Amino acid sequence: MKYFLFLSVFFIYGFLVFSQDRITFPAADKLTVTADFYENENVKNAPYILLFHQAGYSRGEYKETAQKMVKLGFNCLAVDLRSGEEVNFIRNETAAEAQKKNLPQNYIDAKNDILGAIEYAYNKSQKQVILFGSSYSASLVLVLAKNNQKVSAVVAFSPGEYFDRVLNVQSSLKGYDKPVFAACSKPEFTYLEELMVNVEKNKLLFQPMTGNGEHGSKALWKANKNHNEYWMQLLGFLKKYAN
């Protein structure tokens, strides 16, 4: 069934039309945030997946992944967080803007960008959004989704305790109220289980079986030989939210 679902999305629906535009919106602290908006033009008012990158990267982390998400029936917003640089030849514009304004660019400061993205997408669609994070941003989306009525679910690739004493992710997840798909590389899995111990229901934890996999959402890139394994598990989680 999972294999059939995978083939359906990437072959039968492979010709869906989408557009890609660069947009900006205000962060919670008013910094201008840059993002790429991938719009599903075949589905009216499709739900949003908000895509956030890992350390040192940009919205370019999702250059390949976002196009596949659109085929599932979503709109996607790939966001430049203020803590990052460049990947896949795409420069992090939000980080450049934060540097220009002499704003702090620690991992924790990116929460303002995520909150701004939630407000932007929710106001556009009037629908709950799905938060999708990679490495440090995976931890932030887990924490920020809790008790947020504008968020329906969370996808977290390689979350962890990346914030020193500023934020304890594990303890912040007590009483968690959102469905979660959390994935990582095989070497990270024991750590992931420990991190997610306070999420007592509606969670799916995944590690690859056919290789070590990758850290963060790079696990979904074609360059990762295990990418199909990750995709099939992720599709099973997301299908209930797609139009």
XYZ file of C-alpha atoms in Angstrom:
243
model
C 0.000 0.000 0.000
C 2.787 2.439 0.865
C 4.596 1.548 -2.368
C 1.416 2.127 -4.382
C 0.914 5.495 -2.685
C 4.476 6.493 -3.521
C 4.045 5.575 -7.191
C 0.686 7.342 -7.386
C 2.127 10.614 -6.146
C 5.300 10.686 -8.189
C 4.077 9.157 -11.432
C 0.290 9.429 -11.833
C 0.242 12.956 -10.417
C 3.631 13.908 -11.816
C 2.170 16.449 -14.238
C 0.385 18.708 -11.771
C 0.973 22.387 -12.393
C 2.640 24.583 -9.780
C 4.231 27.998 -9.680
C 7.173 29.255 -7.639
C 7.526 32.833 -6.436
C 9.809 34.612 -4.018
C 7.832 36.408 -1.321
C 8.511 38.315 1.894
C 6.619 38.683 5.155
C 7.355 40.127 8.616
C 8.810 38.002 11.390
C 7.288 38.276 14.860
C 9.871 40.987 15.611
C 9.240 42.702 12.221
C 12.420 41.561 10.449
C 11.709 41.005 6.738
C 11.751 37.261 6.027
C 12.300 35.853 2.532
C 10.681 32.620 1.351
C 9.922 30.678 -1.818
C 6.216 30.008 -2.288
C 5.383 26.847 -4.233
C 1.705 27.026 -5.146
C -0.372 24.028 -6.183
C -2.419 25.470 -9.037
C -4.564 22.345 -9.385
C -5.953 22.388 -5.843
C -8.013 25.348 -4.689
C -6.902 26.667 -1.288
C -4.507 23.779 -0.669
C -3.180 23.473 2.905
C 0.279 24.866 3.637
C 3.436 23.049 4.662
C 6.004 25.475 6.077
C 9.551 24.274 5.399
C 12.461 25.357 7.606
C 16.144 24.576 6.998
C 19.053 23.355 9.101
C 22.108 25.241 10.388
C 24.207 27.038 7.794
C 21.587 26.562 5.082
C 18.837 28.490 3.319
C 15.425 27.862 1.773
C 17.416 26.083 -0.949
C 17.374 22.967 1.249
C 13.851 22.362 -0.087
C 14.448 23.143 -3.767
C 13.789 19.506 -4.653
C 11.538 18.479 -1.764
C 8.956 21.268 -2.084
C 8.101 20.295 -5.659
C 7.246 16.779 -4.494
C 5.133 18.128 -1.638
C 3.089 20.165 -4.109
C 2.286 16.946 -5.986
C 0.772 15.616 -2.767
C -1.810 18.423 -2.749
C -0.089 21.079 -0.633
C 1.143 24.615 -1.002
C 4.687 24.979 0.328
C 6.538 27.895 1.848
C 10.309 27.313 2.038
C 11.589 29.913 4.481
C 14.974 31.543 4.992
C 15.602 31.652 8.740
C 17.913 34.319 10.141
C 20.388 31.685 11.323
C 21.830 30.222 8.130
C 23.903 30.899 5.019
C 23.541 29.128 1.666
C 22.784 25.777 0.058
C 22.090 24.581 -3.487
C 23.337 27.956 -4.773
C 20.559 29.810 -2.931
C 21.665 32.554 -0.548
C 19.875 33.095 2.754
C 18.283 36.529 2.320
C 16.776 36.690 5.819
C 20.180 36.085 7.400
C 21.659 38.861 5.266
C 18.878 41.220 6.357
C 19.366 40.332 10.033
C 23.106 40.937 9.730
C 22.470 44.303 8.078
C 20.256 45.296 11.016
C 22.718 43.943 13.605
C 20.129 41.528 15.000
C 21.197 38.368 16.870
C 21.317 35.271 14.661
C 21.466 32.430 17.143
C 19.337 29.348 16.544
C 16.780 30.430 19.135
C 16.298 33.799 17.406
C 14.847 32.032 14.362
C 11.677 31.332 16.354
C 10.511 34.826 15.358
C 10.777 33.875 11.681
C 8.815 30.665 12.228
C 6.066 32.496 14.107
C 5.894 35.052 11.310
C 5.576 32.277 8.727
C 2.722 30.669 10.663
C 0.837 33.969 10.772
C 1.448 34.653 7.099
C 0.305 31.240 5.846
C -2.664 31.003 8.199
C -3.902 34.452 7.210
C -3.594 33.538 3.520
C -5.447 30.226 3.758
C -7.501 30.404 6.967
C -6.430 26.777 7.490
C -4.144 25.131 10.002
C -0.597 24.678 8.721
C 1.920 21.847 8.958
C 5.354 22.755 10.314
C 8.354 20.951 8.798
C 11.791 21.414 10.343
C 15.341 20.184 9.812
C 17.917 19.839 12.618
C 17.754 22.968 14.833
C 14.576 24.172 13.125
C 13.003 20.746 13.726
C 13.395 21.377 17.446
C 11.923 24.860 17.150
C 8.855 23.731 15.201
C 8.179 20.995 17.734
C 8.191 23.502 20.578
C 6.330 26.298 18.771
C 3.560 23.991 17.538
C 2.548 22.986 21.054
C -0.807 24.547 22.004
C -0.800 26.593 18.779
C -4.279 26.348 17.277
C -2.979 27.446 13.871
C -0.842 24.296 13.538
C -2.257 20.880 12.630
C 0.850 18.654 12.669
C 4.648 18.603 12.774
C 7.346 16.931 10.689
C 10.751 16.987 12.404
C 13.936 15.674 10.789
C 16.804 15.196 13.276
C 15.565 17.392 16.132
C 17.864 17.752 19.130
C 19.033 19.854 22.057
C 20.813 22.553 20.062
C 20.170 25.528 22.344
C 22.459 25.117 25.377
C 20.601 26.434 28.451
C 18.249 28.710 26.516
C 15.766 25.943 25.678
C 15.318 22.337 26.793
C 13.379 20.641 24.028
C 12.629 17.362 25.798
C 10.996 19.006 28.806
C 9.152 21.495 26.576
C 7.305 18.611 24.908
C 5.439 17.480 28.032
C 1.700 17.441 27.401
C 2.202 17.557 23.642
C -0.962 18.040 21.613
C 0.054 17.656 17.937
C 0.590 14.631 15.689
C 4.316 14.264 14.945
C 6.405 12.501 12.335
C 10.042 12.522 13.478
C 12.853 10.971 11.455
C 16.630 10.858 11.599
C 19.664 8.881 10.504
C 20.184 5.427 11.973
C 23.011 6.560 14.334
C 20.731 9.299 15.724
C 17.709 7.111 16.450
C 18.376 6.226 20.103
C 18.850 9.924 20.820
C 15.620 10.743 18.958
C 13.658 8.242 21.048
C 14.962 9.839 24.241
C 14.231 13.370 23.025
C 10.646 12.468 22.130
C 9.837 10.483 25.274
C 7.386 13.124 26.537
C 5.295 12.950 23.354
C 3.031 10.177 24.547
C 0.613 9.801 21.623
C 0.195 10.539 17.922
C 3.888 10.207 17.153
C 5.682 8.229 14.457
C 9.447 7.831 14.845
C 11.434 6.611 11.851
C 14.941 5.402 11.111
C 16.072 3.876 7.787
C 16.480 0.120 7.574
C 18.590 -0.144 4.406
C 21.429 2.227 5.319
C 22.499 4.972 7.704
C 20.467 7.726 6.055
C 21.210 11.434 6.511
C 20.960 14.175 9.123
C 18.036 16.557 8.661
C 15.796 16.807 5.622
C 18.729 15.947 3.362
C 17.412 12.435 3.979
C 14.748 13.229 1.351
C 17.192 14.345 -1.330
C 17.738 12.033 -4.292
C 21.431 12.078 -3.408
C 20.608 9.994 -0.306
C 20.393 6.369 -1.401
C 17.729 5.738 1.290
C 15.480 8.610 0.194
C 12.620 6.395 -1.045
C 12.421 4.727 2.353
C 11.991 8.087 4.090
C 9.505 9.314 1.499
C 7.197 6.322 1.805
C 6.937 6.722 5.574
C 6.419 10.473 5.278
C 3.710 10.068 2.636
C 1.790 7.755 4.915
C 1.815 10.446 7.603
C 0.923 13.376 5.342
C -1.824 11.828 3.235
C -4.519 12.550 5.847
C -3.769 16.293 5.629
C -3.638 16.664 1.838
C -6.483 17.929 -0.336
